[in-house]
Each structure stands twice: as structure tokens, then as C-alpha cells.
C-alpha positions as YAML, in Angstrom:
chain: A
units: angstrom
residues:
- id: 1
  name: MET
  ca: [-150.12, -67.40, 109.23]
- id: 2
  name: ARG
  ca: [-148.95, -68.96, 112.49]
- id: 3
  name: ILE
  ca: [-149.11, -67.15, 115.83]
- id: 4
  name: ASP
  ca: [-147.84, -68.58, 119.12]
- id: 5
  name: VAL
  ca: [-148.86, -66.81, 122.32]
- id: 6
  name: LEU
  ca: [-146.89, -67.48, 125.52]
- id: 7
  name: THR
  ca: [-148.87, -66.65, 128.64]
- id: 8
  name: LEU
  ca: [-149.38, -67.52, 132.30]
- id: 9
  name: PHE
  ca: [-153.14, -67.24, 131.79]
- id: 10
  name: PRO
  ca: [-154.29, -69.24, 128.72]
- id: 11
  name: ASP
  ca: [-157.99, -68.81, 129.51]
- id: 12
  name: SER
  ca: [-157.64, -65.09, 128.81]
- id: 13
  name: PHE
  ca: [-157.70, -65.88, 125.10]
- id: 14
  name: LYS
  ca: [-161.16, -67.46, 124.94]
- id: 15
  name: PRO
  ca: [-162.46, -64.48, 122.88]
- id: 16
  name: PHE
  ca: [-160.46, -65.91, 119.98]
- id: 17
  name: GLU
  ca: [-163.04, -68.70, 119.86]
- id: 18
  name: GLU
  ca: [-165.66, -66.20, 118.69]
- id: 19
  name: SER
  ca: [-166.51, -64.17, 115.58]
- id: 20
  name: ILE
  ca: [-164.08, -63.32, 112.76]
- id: 21
  name: ILE
  ca: [-160.89, -64.78, 114.23]
- id: 22
  name: SER
  ca: [-162.65, -68.03, 115.08]
- id: 23
  name: ARG
  ca: [-163.88, -68.34, 111.48]
- id: 24
  name: ALA
  ca: [-160.39, -67.58, 110.15]
- id: 25
  name: LYS
  ca: [-158.96, -70.33, 112.33]
- id: 26
  name: LYS
  ca: [-161.56, -72.84, 111.12]
- id: 27
  name: LYS
  ca: [-160.78, -71.90, 107.50]
- id: 28
  name: GLY
  ca: [-157.10, -72.51, 108.14]
- id: 29
  name: VAL
  ca: [-156.21, -68.90, 107.34]
- id: 30
  name: LEU
  ca: [-154.91, -68.33, 110.87]
- id: 31
  name: GLU
  ca: [-153.21, -70.75, 113.26]
- id: 32
  name: ILE
  ca: [-153.17, -69.41, 116.82]
- id: 33
  name: ASN
  ca: [-151.59, -71.52, 119.55]
- id: 34
  name: ILE
  ca: [-151.92, -70.54, 123.21]
- id: 35
  name: ILE
  ca: [-148.99, -71.88, 125.23]
- id: 36
  name: ASN
  ca: [-148.88, -71.98, 129.03]
- id: 37
  name: ILE
  ca: [-145.51, -70.73, 130.28]
- id: 38
  name: ARG
  ca: [-146.06, -72.64, 133.54]
- id: 39
  name: ASP
  ca: [-145.64, -75.89, 131.61]
- id: 40
  name: PHE
  ca: [-141.96, -75.01, 131.17]
- id: 41
  name: THR
  ca: [-141.03, -74.12, 134.75]
- id: 42
  name: LYS
  ca: [-138.75, -76.49, 136.66]
- id: 43
  name: ASP
  ca: [-140.22, -75.39, 139.96]
- id: 44
  name: LYS
  ca: [-142.40, -78.13, 141.48]
- id: 45
  name: HIS
  ca: [-144.97, -75.52, 142.52]
- id: 46
  name: LYS
  ca: [-145.16, -74.08, 138.97]
- id: 47
  name: LYS
  ca: [-143.74, -70.80, 140.28]
- id: 48
  name: CYS
  ca: [-142.87, -68.37, 137.48]
- id: 49
  name: ASP
  ca: [-141.83, -65.20, 139.28]
- id: 50
  name: ASP
  ca: [-138.88, -63.94, 141.31]
- id: 51
  name: THR
  ca: [-137.59, -60.78, 142.99]
- id: 52
  name: PRO
  ca: [-135.74, -58.31, 140.74]
- id: 53
  name: PHE
  ca: [-132.08, -57.51, 141.33]
- id: 54
  name: GLY
  ca: [-131.64, -54.08, 142.85]
- id: 55
  name: GLY
  ca: [-134.88, -54.29, 144.79]
- id: 56
  name: GLY
  ca: [-138.09, -52.43, 144.14]
- id: 57
  name: ALA
  ca: [-141.78, -53.16, 144.30]
- id: 58
  name: GLY
  ca: [-143.29, -56.20, 142.63]
- id: 59
  name: MET
  ca: [-141.95, -59.39, 141.12]
- id: 60
  name: LEU
  ca: [-140.46, -60.24, 137.75]
- id: 61
  name: MET
  ca: [-141.26, -63.22, 135.53]
- id: 62
  name: SER
  ca: [-138.57, -65.90, 135.87]
- id: 63
  name: VAL
  ca: [-136.14, -66.16, 132.97]
- id: 64
  name: GLN
  ca: [-135.95, -69.94, 132.57]
- id: 65
  name: PRO
  ca: [-139.60, -70.86, 131.87]
- id: 66
  name: VAL
  ca: [-140.07, -67.95, 129.45]
- id: 67
  name: TYR
  ca: [-136.82, -68.76, 127.65]
- id: 68
  name: ASP
  ca: [-137.71, -72.45, 127.29]
- id: 69
  name: ALA
  ca: [-141.25, -71.61, 126.14]
- id: 70
  name: VAL
  ca: [-139.94, -69.37, 123.36]
- id: 71
  name: LYS
  ca: [-137.32, -71.92, 122.32]
- id: 72
  name: SER
  ca: [-140.02, -74.60, 122.02]
- id: 73
  name: VAL
  ca: [-141.67, -72.74, 119.11]
- id: 74
  name: LEU
  ca: [-138.86, -70.58, 117.72]
- id: 75
  name: THR
  ca: [-137.85, -71.03, 114.07]
- id: 76
  name: LYS
  ca: [-135.55, -69.13, 111.75]
- id: 77
  name: ASN
  ca: [-138.60, -67.25, 110.40]
- id: 78
  name: SER
  ca: [-140.03, -66.24, 113.78]
- id: 79
  name: LYS
  ca: [-140.58, -62.66, 114.89]
- id: 80
  name: VAL
  ca: [-140.81, -62.27, 118.66]
- id: 81
  name: ILE
  ca: [-143.04, -59.51, 120.04]
- id: 82
  name: PHE
  ca: [-143.23, -58.30, 123.64]
- id: 83
  name: PRO
  ca: [-146.20, -56.00, 124.35]
- id: 84
  name: SER
  ca: [-144.89, -53.38, 126.77]
- id: 85
  name: PRO
  ca: [-145.73, -49.80, 127.85]
- id: 86
  name: SER
  ca: [-142.12, -48.88, 126.99]
- id: 87
  name: GLY
  ca: [-142.39, -50.07, 123.39]
- id: 88
  name: LYS
  ca: [-143.13, -48.17, 120.19]
- id: 89
  name: ILE
  ca: [-146.77, -47.24, 119.70]
- id: 90
  name: PHE
  ca: [-148.75, -49.80, 117.72]
- id: 91
  name: ASN
  ca: [-150.64, -48.45, 114.71]
- id: 92
  name: HIS
  ca: [-152.25, -49.27, 111.36]
- id: 93
  name: LYS
  ca: [-148.90, -49.44, 109.55]
- id: 94
  name: ILE
  ca: [-147.35, -51.84, 112.07]
- id: 95
  name: ALA
  ca: [-150.44, -54.07, 111.92]
- id: 96
  name: LYS
  ca: [-150.02, -54.41, 108.15]
- id: 97
  name: GLU
  ca: [-146.31, -55.18, 108.55]
- id: 98
  name: TYR
  ca: [-146.94, -57.88, 111.15]
- id: 99
  name: ALA
  ca: [-149.56, -59.46, 108.88]
- id: 100
  name: GLN
  ca: [-146.82, -60.12, 106.31]
- id: 101
  name: GLU
  ca: [-144.77, -62.21, 108.76]
- id: 102
  name: GLU
  ca: [-144.77, -65.99, 108.49]
- id: 103
  name: HIS
  ca: [-144.61, -66.66, 112.22]
- id: 104
  name: LEU
  ca: [-145.21, -64.41, 115.23]
- id: 105
  name: ILE
  ca: [-144.41, -65.23, 118.85]
- id: 106
  name: PHE
  ca: [-145.99, -63.06, 121.56]
- id: 107
  name: ILE
  ca: [-144.60, -63.03, 125.10]
- id: 108
  name: CYS
  ca: [-147.28, -61.88, 127.53]
- id: 109
  name: GLY
  ca: [-145.57, -60.19, 130.44]
- id: 110
  name: HIS
  ca: [-147.01, -60.11, 133.94]
- id: 111
  name: TYR
  ca: [-146.09, -58.74, 137.34]
- id: 112
  name: GLU
  ca: [-143.33, -56.17, 136.59]
- id: 113
  name: GLY
  ca: [-142.56, -57.67, 133.16]
- id: 114
  name: ILE
  ca: [-139.75, -59.90, 131.91]
- id: 115
  name: ASP
  ca: [-135.97, -60.01, 132.27]
- id: 116
  name: GLN
  ca: [-134.23, -57.67, 129.80]
- id: 117
  name: ARG
  ca: [-131.99, -60.53, 128.67]
- id: 118
  name: LEU
  ca: [-134.98, -62.29, 127.13]
- id: 119
  name: ILE
  ca: [-135.60, -59.25, 124.93]
- id: 120
  name: GLU
  ca: [-131.96, -59.22, 123.87]
- id: 121
  name: LEU
  ca: [-131.60, -62.99, 123.33]
- id: 122
  name: PHE
  ca: [-134.64, -63.17, 121.05]
- id: 123
  name: ASN
  ca: [-134.33, -59.68, 119.55]
- id: 124
  name: ALA
  ca: [-137.89, -59.15, 120.74]
- id: 125
  name: GLU
  ca: [-139.73, -56.10, 119.43]
- id: 126
  name: GLU
  ca: [-141.37, -54.09, 122.20]
- id: 127
  name: VAL
  ca: [-144.68, -52.55, 121.19]
- id: 128
  name: SER
  ca: [-147.27, -50.57, 123.15]
- id: 129
  name: ILE
  ca: [-150.99, -50.10, 122.48]
- id: 130
  name: GLY
  ca: [-151.02, -46.77, 124.33]
- id: 131
  name: ASP
  ca: [-149.51, -44.58, 126.99]
- id: 132
  name: TYR
  ca: [-150.92, -46.41, 129.99]
- id: 133
  name: VAL
  ca: [-150.13, -49.53, 132.03]
- id: 134
  name: LEU
  ca: [-152.21, -52.71, 132.23]
- id: 135
  name: THR
  ca: [-151.94, -55.62, 134.66]
- id: 136
  name: GLY
  ca: [-150.56, -57.97, 132.03]
- id: 137
  name: GLY
  ca: [-149.69, -58.50, 128.39]
- id: 138
  name: GLU
  ca: [-152.72, -60.60, 127.49]
- id: 139
  name: LEU
  ca: [-155.06, -57.75, 126.54]
- id: 140
  name: PRO
  ca: [-152.45, -55.88, 124.42]
- id: 141
  name: THR
  ca: [-151.59, -59.15, 122.68]
- id: 142
  name: MET
  ca: [-155.24, -59.76, 121.81]
- id: 143
  name: VAL
  ca: [-155.60, -56.21, 120.50]
- id: 144
  name: ILE
  ca: [-152.53, -56.55, 118.28]
- id: 145
  name: ILE
  ca: [-153.52, -59.98, 116.95]
- id: 146
  name: ASP
  ca: [-157.10, -58.86, 116.27]
- id: 147
  name: SER
  ca: [-155.83, -55.83, 114.36]
- id: 148
  name: LEU
  ca: [-153.15, -57.55, 112.28]
- id: 149
  name: SER
  ca: [-155.40, -60.50, 111.45]
- id: 150
  name: ARG
  ca: [-157.60, -58.18, 109.39]
- id: 151
  name: PHE
  ca: [-154.74, -57.84, 106.90]
- id: 152
  name: VAL
  ca: [-154.11, -61.57, 106.53]
- id: 153
  name: ASP
  ca: [-155.39, -62.79, 103.18]
- id: 154
  name: GLY
  ca: [-158.74, -64.53, 103.53]
- id: 155
  name: VAL
  ca: [-159.81, -63.04, 106.86]
- id: 156
  name: LEU
  ca: [-161.76, -60.05, 105.47]
- id: 157
  name: SER
  ca: [-162.87, -58.87, 102.06]
- id: 158
  name: GLU
  ca: [-160.66, -56.38, 100.22]
- id: 159
  name: GLN
  ca: [-163.47, -53.80, 100.18]
- id: 160
  name: SER
  ca: [-163.78, -53.90, 103.97]
- id: 161
  name: LEU
  ca: [-160.11, -53.03, 104.30]
- id: 162
  name: GLN
  ca: [-160.24, -50.19, 101.80]
- id: 163
  name: GLU
  ca: [-163.09, -48.31, 103.46]
- id: 164
  name: GLU
  ca: [-162.23, -48.57, 107.16]
- id: 165
  name: SER
  ca: [-160.55, -45.99, 109.39]
- id: 166
  name: PHE
  ca: [-156.87, -45.22, 108.69]
- id: 167
  name: SER
  ca: [-156.89, -47.04, 105.33]
- id: 168
  name: ASN
  ca: [-156.59, -43.71, 103.49]
- id: 169
  name: GLY
  ca: [-155.18, -41.61, 106.30]
- id: 170
  name: LEU
  ca: [-158.64, -40.57, 107.57]
- id: 171
  name: LEU
  ca: [-161.14, -41.82, 110.09]
- id: 172
  name: GLU
  ca: [-164.14, -43.68, 108.68]
- id: 173
  name: TYR
  ca: [-167.25, -41.73, 107.65]
- id: 174
  name: PRO
  ca: [-170.52, -42.11, 109.65]
- id: 175
  name: GLN
  ca: [-172.66, -45.16, 108.86]
- id: 176
  name: TYR
  ca: [-176.45, -45.65, 108.99]
- id: 177
  name: THR
  ca: [-178.98, -48.47, 108.60]
- id: 178
  name: ARG
  ca: [-182.75, -48.93, 108.89]
- id: 179
  name: PRO
  ca: [-185.05, -47.33, 109.98]
- id: 180
  name: GLN
  ca: [-184.66, -44.05, 108.09]
- id: 181
  name: ILE
  ca: [-185.88, -42.09, 111.12]
- id: 182
  name: PHE
  ca: [-185.04, -43.10, 114.70]
- id: 183
  name: GLU
  ca: [-185.80, -41.01, 117.79]
- id: 184
  name: GLY
  ca: [-186.32, -38.03, 115.47]
- id: 185
  name: LEU
  ca: [-182.94, -38.38, 113.79]
- id: 186
  name: LYS
  ca: [-182.95, -38.89, 110.02]
- id: 187
  name: VAL
  ca: [-180.53, -40.67, 107.72]
- id: 188
  name: PRO
  ca: [-178.80, -38.09, 105.45]
- id: 189
  name: GLU
  ca: [-180.79, -37.73, 102.23]
- id: 190
  name: VAL
  ca: [-177.77, -38.29, 100.01]
- id: 191
  name: LEU
  ca: [-177.46, -41.89, 101.26]
- id: 192
  name: LEU
  ca: [-181.02, -42.57, 100.08]
- id: 193
  name: SER
  ca: [-180.52, -40.98, 96.66]
- id: 194
  name: GLY
  ca: [-178.89, -43.90, 94.88]
- id: 195
  name: ASN
  ca: [-176.38, -41.46, 93.36]
- id: 196
  name: HIS
  ca: [-173.11, -43.29, 94.04]
- id: 197
  name: GLN
  ca: [-170.94, -40.41, 92.89]
- id: 198
  name: GLU
  ca: [-172.59, -38.01, 95.33]
- id: 199
  name: ILE
  ca: [-172.52, -40.63, 98.08]
- id: 200
  name: ALA
  ca: [-168.78, -41.12, 97.59]
- id: 201
  name: LYS
  ca: [-168.25, -37.35, 97.69]
- id: 202
  name: TRP
  ca: [-170.32, -37.04, 100.88]
- id: 203
  name: ARG
  ca: [-168.44, -39.86, 102.56]
- id: 204
  name: LYS
  ca: [-165.06, -38.35, 101.71]
- id: 205
  name: HIS
  ca: [-166.15, -34.99, 103.07]
- id: 206
  name: GLN
  ca: [-167.55, -36.51, 106.27]
- id: 207
  name: ALA
  ca: [-164.39, -38.56, 106.81]
- id: 208
  name: LEU
  ca: [-162.25, -35.45, 106.43]
- id: 209
  name: GLU
  ca: [-164.40, -33.35, 108.77]
- id: 210
  name: LYS
  ca: [-164.46, -36.09, 111.42]
- id: 211
  name: THR
  ca: [-160.69, -36.49, 111.23]
- id: 212
  name: LYS
  ca: [-160.15, -32.73, 111.55]
- id: 213
  name: LYS
  ca: [-162.35, -32.70, 114.65]
- id: 214
  name: VAL
  ca: [-161.29, -35.91, 116.40]
- id: 215
  name: ARG
  ca: [-157.74, -36.63, 115.15]
- id: 216
  name: PRO
  ca: [-156.26, -33.48, 113.57]
- id: 217
  name: ASP
  ca: [-152.82, -35.01, 114.08]
- id: 218
  name: LEU
  ca: [-153.54, -37.36, 111.18]
- id: 219
  name: ILE
  ca: [-153.80, -34.48, 108.73]
- id: 220
  name: LYS
  ca: [-150.50, -32.88, 107.79]
- id: 221
  name: GLY
  ca: [-150.61, -29.70, 105.74]
- id: 222
  name: ASP
  ca: [-152.17, -30.22, 102.31]
- id: 223
  name: LYS
  ca: [-151.72, -33.97, 102.37]
- id: 224
  name: VAL
  ca: [-155.48, -34.55, 102.31]
- id: 225
  name: GLU
  ca: [-157.70, -32.55, 100.03]
- id: 226
  name: ASP
  ca: [-161.46, -32.35, 100.26]
...
């Protein structure tokens, strides 16, 4: 899978040189290119912002450098994504859908965002990681890429995907490791029993109870049975 990220701040994406995504890149499972929008500006001072029509606080990213940056990587199979507080809320389902795409292009907004015409020209999909505002699109882009990459073949094992939160409509059950007793707290006896049927039953029950307590909105009517 190929992902092109257009940003004014390329160094923001150094975390992609670590851990799971870094290994996926080295294996050739993921190709992630970080592209500096400033390289496409025609302003001699590398200026990439301007005042918005109609006035108001803040500046807007200039149309020309963003447009040329997108055009430099755009193909007939590209899907353009613009992380924005006004977009649809990103979730597990959307992550899986994005993972099926051949090529993704992310436009990282900054200042007050980007010109609406860029969204229309590239049919960009606006997506939000939550009902709050950040200083730029770099962090949301990293969150979305990190999440969708888990569903790209070869990045994680199939078992890891099946047992994590949201995979079956529930939050993940509690996990424990050695030692068996820590600060007076014990590992549940069933996990030490070796009885895989009982362990599976316990985990399902715990996942359901945790979801009811923390995210009751995920449980609709009798959709999930204990």
C-alpha cells in the first residue's frame, strides 16, 4: 500500500521510523512518503499562507502549493483525505475501508485549514478523529495511518486483529502478565487454569462488562449476548 503525506512540517512524522510501522516499511508492506508542501510554492520566501476572503482571524494555506503537491502524486487510483474537525468521525470501520485502498494522499492542514476549492477539485474526504481542534493536521494523519495500517496484509498477525477492541463490537478484555501477584493484586484464577474454554468465556464476559461500563453506546439492544 502506498501513502503520500503532504505537510508543511515533515519532521513531525519521525515516529513512523519506529516500531510496527517502521518494520512494515522495511518489509515493503507499506510505502509512506512524506512530502514538503513548501517545495511546491512559487514564493521565493517559501510562504504558504494567505489571508482568507471575507476577513476573520488567522491565515489560510495557499491554494497553489497544495494543489501542485497533490497533482505531483495523484493517480487515477488515489483517494485524497483531509483530516479536519468538520469531517465525519473516524472509526474502526473506516480504518478497515482505507486499508483496502491502493493509494492514499493525506493533506495536512495548518493555520485555519485549506481552501474549499481544493476539497472540491480532488473530491477530498474530510475525516475527524474527535470533536476537538488541534493546531494542525499532522497528528490526526498519524493517528489515521497508524490505525489503518493494522489492517494492511502483513503488518500484524490475523489473531491480533481478531482479539483487539472493536473487532467484535466490544472493547478488549483485561490483560495480565507476570508476576501473578503485584502490589497485592492477583491475576484472575481462571487465566492460570489452563482451561481454554473457561478462559474464552471469562474474556467474553469481561469484554461485555467493560463495554457496558465504558462505552454503552456500542451495545444496541440484544445485539451482543453474554
